[in-house]
C-alpha positions as a printed NumPy array, in Angstrom:
array([[ 21.855,  20.153,  -9.336],
       [ 20.359,  16.656,  -9.11 ],
       [ 23.566,  15.2  ,  -7.683],
       [ 23.614,  17.862,  -4.998],
       [ 19.984,  17.193,  -4.104],
       [ 20.526,  13.45 ,  -3.819],
       [ 23.682,  13.966,  -1.78 ],
       [ 21.871,  16.097,   0.801],
       [ 18.893,  13.75 ,   0.815],
       [ 21.201,  10.808,   1.463],
       [ 23.139,  12.731,   4.113],
       [ 20.012,  13.878,   5.942],
       [ 18.65 ,  10.332,   6.168],
       [ 21.373,   9.49 ,   8.687],
       [ 20.428,  12.355,  10.982],
       [ 16.782,  11.36 ,  11.234],
       [ 16.956,   7.599,  11.528],
       [ 14.267,   5.952,  13.616],
       [ 14.418,   2.964,  15.904],
       [ 11.625,   0.462,  15.415],
       [ 10.923,  -1.761,  18.378],
       [  9.479,  -5.248,  18.077],
       [  6.278,  -4.037,  19.718],
       [  5.897,  -1.22 ,  17.183],
       [  6.645,  -3.577,  14.283],
       [  4.022,  -6.047,  15.5  ],
       [  1.46 ,  -3.257,  15.787],
       [  2.186,  -1.98 ,  12.264],
       [  2.028,  -5.509,  10.851],
       [ -1.337,  -6.142,  12.502],
       [ -3.044,  -3.177,  10.819],
       [ -3.383,  -4.566,   7.264],
       [ -4.005,  -8.118,   8.492],
       [ -7.435,  -7.021,   9.748],
       [ -8.655,  -6.096,   6.268],
       [ -6.781,  -8.384,   3.86 ],
       [ -9.875, -10.516,   3.24 ],
       [-12.325,  -7.583,   3.191],
       [-13.413,  -7.182,  -0.429],
       [-15.745,  -4.212,  -0.03 ],
       [-15.746,  -1.2  ,  -0.075],
       [-13.63 ,  -1.123,  -3.203],
       [-12.979,   1.45 ,  -5.933],
       [-11.764,  -0.208,  -9.12 ],
       [-11.281,   2.894, -11.309],
       [-11.243,   1.014, -14.582],
       [-12.858,   1.365, -17.991],
       [-15.381,  -1.338, -18.859],
       [-15.933,  -1.96 , -22.562],
       [-18.938,  -4.242, -22.088],
       [-20.754,  -6.296, -19.447],
       [-18.446,  -9.299, -19.874],
       [-15.693,  -7.371, -18.088],
       [-17.676,  -6.928, -14.878],
       [-16.098,  -9.055, -12.154],
       [-15.575,  -8.842,  -8.435],
       [-12.493,  -7.061,  -7.101],
       [-11.193, -10.399,  -5.784],
       [-11.305, -12.026,  -9.223],
       [ -9.809,  -8.98 , -10.978],
       [ -6.975,  -8.349,  -8.52 ],
       [ -6.507, -11.434,  -6.326],
       [ -3.355, -10.099,  -4.66 ],
       [ -4.691,  -6.612,  -3.892],
       [ -8.462,  -6.819,  -3.495],
       [ -8.516,  -6.309,   0.281],
       [ -7.726,  -3.23 ,   2.319],
       [ -9.473,  -0.346,   0.58 ],
       [ -6.435,   1.875,   1.161],
       [ -3.715,  -0.747,   0.644],
       [ -1.437,   1.49 ,  -1.413],
       [ -0.797,   4.144,   1.198]])
């Protein structure tokens, strides 16, 4: 069953390929650049054991502190 699913998924990817122009790529690349250095708003979603663990998003996650919705 899984092999069949993956086969059809792989096969269908050829029928729906998209062409990305340089202009479109530049536009998509510019979107996250605007907010990479924007630290707030931020939702950390972490458990704090005591007050010594309270830090800014930038110090906790230096690679991913900007862009509130970076994961999507």
